[in-house]
Short mmCIF file of N, CA and C in Angstrom, two decimals:
data_model
loop_
_atom_site.label_atom_id
_atom_site.label_comp_id
_atom_site.label_asym_id
_atom_site.label_seq_id
_atom_site.Cartn_x
_atom_site.Cartn_y
_atom_site.Cartn_z
N MET J 165 0.85 -1.17 0.00
CA MET J 165 0.00 0.00 0.00
C MET J 165 0.89 1.23 0.00
N ARG J 166 0.61 2.13 -0.90
CA ARG J 166 1.42 3.33 -1.03
C ARG J 166 0.94 4.39 -0.04
N ASP J 167 1.88 5.26 0.37
CA ASP J 167 1.53 6.35 1.28
C ASP J 167 0.50 7.27 0.66
N ASP J 168 0.55 7.46 -0.67
CA ASP J 168 -0.44 8.30 -1.35
C ASP J 168 -1.84 7.72 -1.19
N ASP J 169 -1.95 6.37 -1.25
CA ASP J 169 -3.25 5.73 -1.07
C ASP J 169 -3.79 6.02 0.32
N ILE J 170 -2.90 5.91 1.32
CA ILE J 170 -3.33 6.16 2.70
C ILE J 170 -3.73 7.61 2.86
N ASP J 171 -2.95 8.54 2.29
CA ASP J 171 -3.29 9.97 2.39
C ASP J 171 -4.63 10.25 1.74
N ASP J 172 -4.89 9.68 0.55
CA ASP J 172 -6.17 9.89 -0.12
C ASP J 172 -7.32 9.32 0.69
N LEU J 173 -7.11 8.13 1.28
CA LEU J 173 -8.15 7.51 2.10
C LEU J 173 -8.44 8.37 3.32
N VAL J 174 -7.40 8.79 4.02
CA VAL J 174 -7.57 9.60 5.23
C VAL J 174 -8.24 10.93 4.89
N ASP J 175 -7.80 11.58 3.81
CA ASP J 175 -8.42 12.85 3.41
C ASP J 175 -9.89 12.66 3.07
N GLY J 176 -10.22 11.56 2.40
CA GLY J 176 -11.62 11.28 2.06
C GLY J 176 -12.47 11.09 3.30
N ILE J 177 -11.94 10.36 4.29
CA ILE J 177 -12.69 10.14 5.53
C ILE J 177 -12.85 11.45 6.28
N LEU J 178 -11.79 12.23 6.38
CA LEU J 178 -11.87 13.51 7.09
C LEU J 178 -12.84 14.46 6.42
N ASP J 179 -12.85 14.49 5.09
CA ASP J 179 -13.80 15.34 4.37
C ASP J 179 -15.23 14.86 4.59
N ALA J 180 -15.43 13.53 4.60
CA ALA J 180 -16.77 12.99 4.82
C ALA J 180 -17.26 13.32 6.23
N LEU J 181 -16.35 13.36 7.19
CA LEU J 181 -16.72 13.72 8.56
C LEU J 181 -16.85 15.22 8.74
N ASP J 182 -16.49 15.99 7.72
CA ASP J 182 -16.52 17.45 7.76
C ASP J 182 -15.70 17.97 8.94
N ALA J 183 -14.53 17.37 9.11
CA ALA J 183 -13.64 17.79 10.19
C ALA J 183 -12.80 18.96 9.68
N SER J 184 -13.17 20.17 10.11
CA SER J 184 -12.46 21.35 9.61
C SER J 184 -11.44 21.89 10.61
N ASP J 185 -11.55 21.52 11.87
CA ASP J 185 -10.61 21.97 12.89
C ASP J 185 -9.26 21.29 12.64
N PRO J 186 -8.18 22.06 12.42
CA PRO J 186 -6.88 21.45 12.10
C PRO J 186 -6.39 20.47 13.16
N GLU J 187 -6.61 20.77 14.43
CA GLU J 187 -6.14 19.87 15.49
C GLU J 187 -6.93 18.56 15.47
N LEU J 188 -8.25 18.65 15.27
CA LEU J 188 -9.08 17.46 15.18
C LEU J 188 -8.68 16.62 13.96
N ARG J 189 -8.44 17.29 12.83
CA ARG J 189 -8.04 16.58 11.62
C ARG J 189 -6.73 15.81 11.85
N GLU J 190 -5.77 16.43 12.53
CA GLU J 190 -4.48 15.78 12.77
C GLU J 190 -4.64 14.57 13.68
N LYS J 191 -5.45 14.70 14.73
CA LYS J 191 -5.66 13.56 15.64
C LYS J 191 -6.40 12.42 14.93
N LEU J 192 -7.40 12.76 14.12
CA LEU J 192 -8.10 11.73 13.35
C LEU J 192 -7.16 11.06 12.35
N ARG J 193 -6.31 11.86 11.70
CA ARG J 193 -5.35 11.31 10.74
C ARG J 193 -4.41 10.32 11.43
N GLU J 194 -3.88 10.69 12.59
CA GLU J 194 -2.98 9.79 13.32
C GLU J 194 -3.69 8.49 13.69
N SER J 195 -4.93 8.60 14.17
CA SER J 195 -5.69 7.41 14.56
C SER J 195 -5.96 6.50 13.36
N LEU J 196 -6.37 7.09 12.25
CA LEU J 196 -6.64 6.30 11.05
C LEU J 196 -5.37 5.62 10.53
N GLU J 197 -4.26 6.34 10.52
CA GLU J 197 -3.01 5.75 10.04
C GLU J 197 -2.56 4.61 10.95
N ARG J 198 -2.73 4.79 12.28
CA ARG J 198 -2.39 3.71 13.21
C ARG J 198 -3.26 2.48 12.95
N GLY J 199 -4.56 2.71 12.73
CA GLY J 199 -5.47 1.60 12.46
C GLY J 199 -5.12 0.87 11.17
N ILE J 200 -4.79 1.62 10.14
CA ILE J 200 -4.42 1.00 8.86
C ILE J 200 -3.12 0.20 9.02
N ASP J 201 -2.15 0.76 9.73
CA ASP J 201 -0.88 0.04 9.96
C ASP J 201 -1.13 -1.25 10.72
N LEU J 202 -1.99 -1.21 11.75
CA LEU J 202 -2.29 -2.42 12.52
C LEU J 202 -2.96 -3.46 11.64
N ALA J 203 -3.89 -3.02 10.79
CA ALA J 203 -4.58 -3.96 9.90
C ALA J 203 -3.61 -4.61 8.93
N MET J 204 -2.65 -3.83 8.42
CA MET J 204 -1.69 -4.36 7.45
C MET J 204 -0.67 -5.29 8.09
N ASP J 205 -0.44 -5.15 9.39
CA ASP J 205 0.56 -5.97 10.07
C ASP J 205 0.01 -7.32 10.52
N GLN J 206 -1.29 -7.57 10.34
CA GLN J 206 -1.88 -8.84 10.73
C GLN J 206 -1.40 -9.93 9.78
N PRO J 207 -1.11 -11.14 10.30
CA PRO J 207 -0.67 -12.23 9.42
C PRO J 207 -1.74 -12.52 8.38
N GLY J 208 -1.32 -12.61 7.13
CA GLY J 208 -2.24 -12.92 6.05
C GLY J 208 -3.13 -11.76 5.65
N ALA J 209 -2.82 -10.56 6.14
CA ALA J 209 -3.66 -9.39 5.84
C ALA J 209 -3.53 -9.02 4.37
N ASN J 210 -4.66 -8.68 3.79
CA ASN J 210 -4.69 -8.20 2.41
C ASN J 210 -5.58 -6.97 2.41
N VAL J 211 -5.00 -5.82 2.66
CA VAL J 211 -5.76 -4.58 2.78
C VAL J 211 -5.94 -3.99 1.39
N GLU J 212 -7.18 -3.66 1.07
CA GLU J 212 -7.50 -3.07 -0.23
C GLU J 212 -8.20 -1.75 0.01
N ILE J 213 -7.69 -0.70 -0.61
CA ILE J 213 -8.30 0.62 -0.48
C ILE J 213 -9.07 0.91 -1.74
N GLN J 214 -10.34 1.28 -1.58
CA GLN J 214 -11.17 1.64 -2.72
C GLN J 214 -11.52 3.10 -2.57
N LEU J 215 -11.12 3.88 -3.55
CA LEU J 215 -11.31 5.32 -3.49
C LEU J 215 -12.12 5.81 -4.67
N ASP J 216 -13.02 6.76 -4.42
CA ASP J 216 -13.62 7.52 -5.50
C ASP J 216 -12.73 8.74 -5.65
N LEU J 217 -11.82 8.71 -6.60
CA LEU J 217 -10.83 9.77 -6.71
C LEU J 217 -11.44 11.09 -7.16
N ASP J 218 -12.52 11.05 -7.93
CA ASP J 218 -13.16 12.27 -8.39
C ASP J 218 -14.67 12.12 -8.24
N PRO J 219 -15.21 12.35 -7.04
CA PRO J 219 -16.64 12.13 -6.82
C PRO J 219 -17.52 13.07 -7.62
N ASP J 220 -16.99 14.20 -8.12
CA ASP J 220 -17.79 15.14 -8.89
C ASP J 220 -17.84 14.80 -10.37
N ALA J 221 -17.06 13.80 -10.78
CA ALA J 221 -17.03 13.44 -12.19
C ALA J 221 -18.34 12.76 -12.56
N GLY J 222 -18.84 13.07 -13.71
CA GLY J 222 -20.08 12.47 -14.18
C GLY J 222 -19.85 11.05 -14.65
N PRO J 223 -20.92 10.37 -15.02
CA PRO J 223 -20.75 9.00 -15.50
C PRO J 223 -20.05 8.97 -16.85
N ASP J 224 -19.41 7.86 -17.14
CA ASP J 224 -18.77 7.69 -18.43
C ASP J 224 -19.85 7.56 -19.50
N VAL J 225 -19.60 8.11 -20.66
CA VAL J 225 -20.53 8.01 -21.78
C VAL J 225 -19.86 7.15 -22.84
N VAL J 226 -20.57 6.14 -23.29
CA VAL J 226 -20.05 5.25 -24.31
C VAL J 226 -20.92 5.38 -25.54
N VAL J 227 -20.33 5.71 -26.68
CA VAL J 227 -21.06 5.82 -27.94
C VAL J 227 -20.90 4.50 -28.67
N LEU J 228 -22.03 3.88 -28.99
CA LEU J 228 -22.02 2.59 -29.66
C LEU J 228 -22.24 2.78 -31.15
N ASP J 229 -21.67 1.87 -31.94
CA ASP J 229 -21.89 1.90 -33.38
C ASP J 229 -23.35 1.57 -33.67
N GLY J 230 -23.86 2.11 -34.77
CA GLY J 230 -25.24 1.83 -35.15
C GLY J 230 -26.11 3.04 -34.85
N GLY J 231 -27.40 2.81 -34.77
CA GLY J 231 -28.31 3.90 -34.47
C GLY J 231 -28.78 4.56 -35.75
N ARG J 232 -29.33 5.75 -35.61
CA ARG J 232 -29.88 6.48 -36.76
C ARG J 232 -28.78 7.03 -37.65
N VAL J 233 -29.11 7.07 -38.93
CA VAL J 233 -28.22 7.66 -39.91
C VAL J 233 -29.03 8.70 -40.66
N GLY J 234 -28.49 9.87 -40.86
CA GLY J 234 -29.19 10.89 -41.61
C GLY J 234 -29.98 11.83 -40.71
N PRO J 235 -30.77 12.72 -41.35
CA PRO J 235 -31.52 13.70 -40.57
C PRO J 235 -32.65 13.03 -39.79
N PRO J 236 -33.12 13.69 -38.72
CA PRO J 236 -34.19 13.09 -37.93
C PRO J 236 -35.47 12.98 -38.75
N ASP J 237 -36.24 11.97 -38.43
CA ASP J 237 -37.51 11.73 -39.11
C ASP J 237 -38.59 12.58 -38.45
N ASP J 238 -39.14 13.53 -39.21
CA ASP J 238 -40.19 14.40 -38.66
C ASP J 238 -41.57 13.89 -39.03
N GLY J 239 -41.67 12.68 -39.51
CA GLY J 239 -42.95 12.10 -39.91
C GLY J 239 -43.82 11.76 -38.71
N PRO J 240 -44.97 11.18 -38.96
CA PRO J 240 -45.89 10.84 -37.87
C PRO J 240 -45.26 9.80 -36.94
N ARG J 241 -45.60 9.93 -35.68
CA ARG J 241 -45.07 9.01 -34.66
C ARG J 241 -46.22 8.25 -34.02
N GLU J 242 -45.89 7.10 -33.51
CA GLU J 242 -46.89 6.34 -32.76
C GLU J 242 -47.12 7.03 -31.43
N PRO J 243 -48.37 7.02 -30.97
CA PRO J 243 -48.62 7.66 -29.67
C PRO J 243 -47.94 6.89 -28.55
N GLY J 244 -47.42 7.63 -27.59
CA GLY J 244 -46.77 7.02 -26.43
C GLY J 244 -47.79 6.68 -25.37
N PRO J 245 -47.35 6.16 -24.25
CA PRO J 245 -48.28 5.81 -23.18
C PRO J 245 -48.87 7.08 -22.56
N ASP J 246 -50.10 6.94 -22.07
CA ASP J 246 -50.73 8.06 -21.36
C ASP J 246 -50.08 8.18 -19.99
N LEU J 247 -49.70 9.38 -19.65
CA LEU J 247 -49.09 9.64 -18.36
C LEU J 247 -50.06 10.46 -17.52
N THR J 248 -50.18 10.12 -16.26
CA THR J 248 -51.08 10.80 -15.36
C THR J 248 -50.33 11.19 -14.11
N VAL J 249 -50.56 12.39 -13.61
CA VAL J 249 -49.99 12.82 -12.35
C VAL J 249 -51.01 12.53 -11.27
N LEU J 250 -50.63 11.76 -10.29
CA LEU J 250 -51.53 11.38 -9.21
C LEU J 250 -51.33 12.27 -8.01
N ASP J 251 -52.43 12.62 -7.38
CA ASP J 251 -52.34 13.31 -6.10
C ASP J 251 -52.15 12.25 -5.04
N GLY J 252 -51.28 12.51 -4.10
CA GLY J 252 -51.05 11.54 -3.05
C GLY J 252 -50.59 12.22 -1.79
N ASP J 253 -50.63 11.47 -0.73
CA ASP J 253 -50.15 11.99 0.55
C ASP J 253 -48.63 11.95 0.56
N ALA J 254 -48.04 12.92 1.24
CA ALA J 254 -46.58 12.97 1.34
C ALA J 254 -46.05 11.75 2.07
N ASP J 255 -46.86 11.16 2.97
CA ASP J 255 -46.40 9.99 3.72
C ASP J 255 -46.27 8.76 2.83
N ASP J 256 -47.02 8.74 1.72
CA ASP J 256 -47.00 7.58 0.85
C ASP J 256 -45.87 7.63 -0.17
N GLU J 257 -45.19 8.76 -0.26
CA GLU J 257 -44.16 8.91 -1.27
C GLU J 257 -42.86 8.25 -0.82
N HIS J 258 -42.27 7.56 -1.74
CA HIS J 258 -40.96 6.95 -1.50
C HIS J 258 -40.10 7.24 -2.72
N VAL J 259 -39.01 7.89 -2.51
CA VAL J 259 -38.12 8.24 -3.61
C VAL J 259 -36.84 7.44 -3.46
N HIS J 260 -36.45 6.80 -4.53
CA HIS J 260 -35.19 6.05 -4.55
C HIS J 260 -34.38 6.58 -5.73
N VAL J 261 -33.22 7.10 -5.43
CA VAL J 261 -32.34 7.64 -6.46
C VAL J 261 -31.05 6.85 -6.43
N GLU J 262 -30.63 6.38 -7.58
CA GLU J 262 -29.37 5.65 -7.68
C GLU J 262 -28.54 6.31 -8.76
N VAL J 263 -27.33 6.68 -8.40
CA VAL J 263 -26.42 7.31 -9.35
C VAL J 263 -25.22 6.39 -9.50
N ARG J 264 -24.91 6.10 -10.72
CA ARG J 264 -23.76 5.24 -10.98
C ARG J 264 -22.73 6.03 -11.76
N GLY J 265 -21.53 5.93 -11.34
CA GLY J 265 -20.43 6.59 -12.03
C GLY J 265 -19.24 5.67 -12.05
N ARG J 266 -18.19 6.16 -12.58
CA ARG J 266 -16.97 5.36 -12.66
C ARG J 266 -16.23 5.46 -11.33
N THR J 267 -15.94 4.33 -10.75
CA THR J 267 -15.19 4.28 -9.51
C THR J 267 -13.78 3.80 -9.82
N VAL J 268 -12.82 4.58 -9.40
CA VAL J 268 -11.43 4.19 -9.59
C VAL J 268 -10.97 3.52 -8.30
N ARG J 269 -10.45 2.35 -8.44
CA ARG J 269 -10.04 1.61 -7.25
C ARG J 269 -8.54 1.42 -7.24
N ALA J 270 -7.98 1.67 -6.11
CA ALA J 270 -6.56 1.42 -5.93
C ALA J 270 -6.45 0.09 -5.19
N ARG J 271 -6.10 -0.96 -5.90
CA ARG J 271 -6.03 -2.29 -5.30
C ARG J 271 -4.58 -2.64 -5.05
N THR J 272 -4.06 -2.18 -3.98
CA THR J 272 -2.69 -2.47 -3.61
C THR J 272 -2.72 -3.49 -2.49
N GLY J 273 -1.92 -4.51 -2.61
CA GLY J 273 -1.89 -5.54 -1.58
C GLY J 273 -0.49 -5.78 -1.07
N ARG J 274 -0.42 -6.36 0.12
CA ARG J 274 0.86 -6.70 0.73
C ARG J 274 1.22 -8.14 0.42
N ILE J 275 2.50 -8.38 0.28
CA ILE J 275 3.02 -9.73 0.12
C ILE J 275 3.83 -10.04 1.36
N ASP J 276 3.52 -11.17 1.98
CA ASP J 276 4.24 -11.60 3.18
C ASP J 276 4.29 -13.12 3.16
N VAL J 277 5.35 -13.66 2.57
CA VAL J 277 5.48 -15.11 2.44
C VAL J 277 6.69 -15.59 3.24
N HIS J 278 6.52 -16.72 3.89
CA HIS J 278 7.59 -17.35 4.67
C HIS J 278 7.66 -18.80 4.23
N ASP J 279 8.41 -19.03 3.14
CA ASP J 279 8.52 -20.34 2.52
C ASP J 279 7.13 -20.88 2.19
N SER J 280 6.30 -20.00 1.65
CA SER J 280 4.95 -20.38 1.25
C SER J 280 4.61 -19.65 -0.05
N THR J 281 3.39 -19.85 -0.53
CA THR J 281 2.94 -19.22 -1.77
C THR J 281 1.74 -18.34 -1.48
N GLN J 282 1.72 -17.16 -2.08
CA GLN J 282 0.60 -16.24 -1.93
C GLN J 282 0.08 -15.88 -3.32
N ALA J 283 -1.24 -15.96 -3.50
CA ALA J 283 -1.85 -15.58 -4.77
C ALA J 283 -1.97 -14.06 -4.83
N VAL J 284 -1.54 -13.50 -5.94
CA VAL J 284 -1.69 -12.06 -6.19
C VAL J 284 -2.97 -11.83 -6.97
N TYR J 285 -3.20 -12.64 -8.00
CA TYR J 285 -4.40 -12.52 -8.83
C TYR J 285 -4.74 -13.89 -9.41
N VAL J 286 -6.02 -14.25 -9.36
CA VAL J 286 -6.52 -15.45 -10.02
C VAL J 286 -7.83 -15.07 -10.69
N GLY J 287 -7.90 -15.22 -11.99
CA GLY J 287 -9.11 -14.85 -12.71
C GLY J 287 -9.21 -15.57 -14.04
N ALA J 288 -10.34 -15.37 -14.72
CA ALA J 288 -10.56 -16.01 -16.01
C ALA J 288 -9.73 -15.35 -17.11
N ALA J 289 -9.54 -14.04 -17.01
CA ALA J 289 -8.79 -13.31 -18.03
C ALA J 289 -7.47 -12.83 -17.45
N PRO J 290 -6.42 -12.78 -18.25
CA PRO J 290 -5.13 -12.28 -17.76
C PRO J 290 -5.22 -10.81 -17.36
N ARG J 291 -4.48 -10.44 -16.32
CA ARG J 291 -4.39 -9.05 -15.88
C ARG J 291 -2.93 -8.72 -15.64
N LEU J 292 -2.60 -7.44 -15.80
CA LEU J 292 -1.23 -6.97 -15.62
C LEU J 292 -1.06 -6.42 -14.21
N TYR J 293 -0.09 -6.95 -13.47
CA TYR J 293 0.21 -6.50 -12.11
C TYR J 293 1.68 -6.15 -11.99
N ARG J 294 1.99 -5.23 -11.11
CA ARG J 294 3.37 -4.88 -10.77
C ARG J 294 3.64 -5.48 -9.39
N VAL J 295 4.72 -6.26 -9.29
CA VAL J 295 5.10 -6.91 -8.03
C VAL J 295 6.43 -6.33 -7.59
N ARG J 296 6.53 -5.98 -6.31
CA ARG J 296 7.74 -5.36 -5.77
C ARG J 296 8.20 -6.11 -4.53
N CYS J 297 9.50 -6.28 -4.38
CA CYS J 297 10.09 -6.94 -3.22
C CYS J 297 10.66 -5.89 -2.29
N PHE J 298 10.22 -5.93 -1.02
CA PHE J 298 10.75 -5.01 -0.02
C PHE J 298 11.90 -5.64 0.76
N GLN J 299 11.77 -6.95 1.02
CA GLN J 299 12.76 -7.62 1.87
C GLN J 299 12.80 -9.09 1.48
N GLY J 300 13.98 -9.70 1.55
CA GLY J 300 14.11 -11.12 1.25
C GLY J 300 14.19 -11.38 -0.24
N ALA J 301 13.63 -12.54 -0.65
CA ALA J 301 13.63 -12.93 -2.06
C ALA J 301 12.25 -13.49 -2.40
N LEU J 302 11.73 -13.07 -3.55
CA LEU J 302 10.41 -13.51 -4.00
C LEU J 302 10.53 -14.08 -5.42
N MET J 303 9.92 -15.24 -5.64
CA MET J 303 9.83 -15.83 -6.97
C MET J 303 8.42 -15.56 -7.47
N VAL J 304 8.31 -14.88 -8.63
CA VAL J 304 7.01 -14.54 -9.21
C VAL J 304 6.66 -15.61 -10.24
N LEU J 305 5.45 -16.18 -10.09
CA LEU J 305 4.97 -17.23 -10.99
C LEU J 305 3.80 -16.70 -11.80
N ALA J 306 3.82 -16.95 -13.11
CA ALA J 306 2.72 -16.58 -14.00
C ALA J 306 2.15 -17.86 -14.59
N ASP J 307 0.89 -18.14 -14.27
CA ASP J 307 0.23 -19.36 -14.73
C ASP J 307 1.06 -20.60 -14.39
N GLY J 308 1.68 -20.60 -13.21
CA GLY J 308 2.43 -21.74 -12.72
C GLY J 308 3.89 -21.77 -13.11
N SER J 309 4.33 -20.89 -14.00
CA SER J 309 5.73 -20.89 -14.44
C SER J 309 6.48 -19.71 -13.84
N PRO J 310 7.72 -19.94 -13.35
CA PRO J 310 8.50 -18.83 -12.80
C PRO J 310 8.87 -17.83 -13.90
N VAL J 311 8.67 -16.54 -13.60
CA VAL J 311 9.00 -15.50 -14.58
C VAL J 311 10.03 -14.50 -14.07
N ALA J 312 10.16 -14.38 -12.74
CA ALA J 312 11.15 -13.43 -12.20
C ALA J 312 11.47 -13.78 -10.77
N GLU J 313 12.74 -13.57 -10.40
CA GLU J 313 13.15 -13.68 -9.00
C GLU J 313 13.55 -12.28 -8.54
N LEU J 314 12.86 -11.79 -7.53
CA LEU J 314 13.08 -10.43 -7.06
C LEU J 314 13.81 -10.43 -5.74
N ARG J 315 14.69 -9.45 -5.58
CA ARG J 315 15.37 -9.20 -4.31
C ARG J 315 15.03 -7.78 -3.88
N HIS J 316 15.51 -7.39 -2.71
CA HIS J 316 15.20 -6.08 -2.11
C HIS J 316 15.24 -4.95 -3.14
N GLY J 317 14.12 -4.21 -3.26
CA GLY J 317 14.06 -3.05 -4.12
C GLY J 317 13.72 -3.32 -5.58
N GLN J 318 13.65 -4.59 -5.98
CA GLN J 318 13.37 -4.90 -7.37
C GLN J 318 11.86 -4.99 -7.63
N THR J 319 11.48 -4.70 -8.88
CA THR J 319 10.08 -4.70 -9.30
C THR J 319 9.98 -5.38 -10.65
N THR J 320 8.85 -6.06 -10.89
CA THR J 320 8.59 -6.63 -12.20
C THR J 320 7.11 -6.49 -12.51
N ASP J 321 6.80 -6.39 -13.80
CA ASP J 321 5.41 -6.40 -14.26
C ASP J 321 5.14 -7.76 -14.86
N VAL J 322 3.99 -8.34 -14.51
CA VAL J 322 3.64 -9.67 -15.00
C VAL J 322 2.16 -9.68 -15.36
N GLU J 323 1.87 -10.33 -16.50
CA GLU J 323 0.48 -10.44 -16.96
C GLU J 323 0.14 -11.92 -17.10
N ALA J 324 -0.91 -12.34 -16.39
CA ALA J 324 -1.32 -13.74 -16.44
C ALA J 324 -2.71 -13.86 -15.83
N ALA J 325 -3.32 -15.03 -16.04
CA ALA J 325 -4.61 -15.32 -15.42
C ALA J 325 -4.43 -15.79 -13.98
N ARG J 326 -3.22 -16.26 -13.65
CA ARG J 326 -2.92 -16.66 -12.27
C ARG J 326 -1.51 -16.17 -11.95
N ILE J 327 -1.43 -15.23 -11.01
CA ILE J 327 -0.14 -14.67 -10.60
C ILE J 327 0.05 -15.04 -9.13
N GLU J 328 1.20 -15.68 -8.84
CA GLU J 328 1.50 -16.08 -7.47
C GLU J 328 2.93 -15.66 -7.13
N VAL J 329 3.18 -15.58 -5.83
CA VAL J 329 4.52 -15.24 -5.34
C VAL J 329 4.91 -16.31 -4.32
N HIS J 330 6.14 -16.78 -4.44
CA HIS J 330 6.67 -17.81 -3.54
C HIS J 330 8.02 -17.34 -3.02
N GLY J 331 8.37 -17.74 -1.82
CA GLY J 331 9.70 -17.41 -1.30
C GLY J 331 9.69 -17.06 0.16
N LEU J 332 10.70 -16.30 0.56
CA LEU J 332 10.86 -15.80 1.92
C LEU J 332 11.04 -14.30 1.83
N GLY J 333 9.98 -13.54 2.07
CA GLY J 333 10.13 -12.10 1.98
C GLY J 333 8.82 -11.37 2.07
N THR J 334 8.95 -10.04 1.92
CA THR J 334 7.77 -9.18 1.93
C THR J 334 7.82 -8.28 0.70
N GLY J 335 6.66 -7.78 0.33
CA GLY J 335 6.58 -6.90 -0.82
C GLY J 335 5.18 -6.36 -0.98
N ALA J 336 4.88 -5.93 -2.18
CA ALA J 336 3.56 -5.38 -2.48
C ALA J 336 3.23 -5.65 -3.93
N TYR J 337 1.93 -5.54 -4.26
CA TYR J 337 1.50 -5.69 -5.64
C TYR J 337 0.37 -4.71 -5.92
N ALA J 338 0.24 -4.35 -7.20
CA ALA J 338 -0.83 -3.44 -7.61
C ALA J 338 -1.10 -3.65 -9.09
N PRO J 339 -2.35 -3.48 -9.52
CA PRO J 339 -2.62 -3.58 -10.95
C PRO J 339 -1.98 -2.41 -11.68
N VAL J 340 -1.58 -2.65 -12.90
CA VAL J 340 -0.95 -1.59 -13.71
C VAL J 340 -1.97 -1.09 -14.72
#
């Protein structure tokens, strides 16, 4: 997990809490960072941060091939359904609004293997991930075959339907 991810997460939480007092913001930031560190230090922990990086961005628009060609048809149209406005009590009204937009997710995970194997990604379609070694030695496997041996500070990008790490060491991974 990158420090930028933690900063974005903490800032998002503080903004959602509307914490404007600088002293309160700093104390909340320290508490959140301590909690995240504790969660990441648990054996087998796989902490994933999901952020809406731009909550004001509108939904993605996709233009599909096909549709009308040429000028609009101003000819006769079939009548649509009859619409009626009903009078009702305010107590009977129920409004449900759902807004969908593009969510950008930062999926950074920790690697902590001690002569064992940890799955980074397993899926039907291949995905590209960046694997980094912080300490020790890590063997990166793509679809069961070794593709890279990493030592302290080294990084590799690997694309496969099954990405695993084996060895004695710690590190991190993230989609590219």
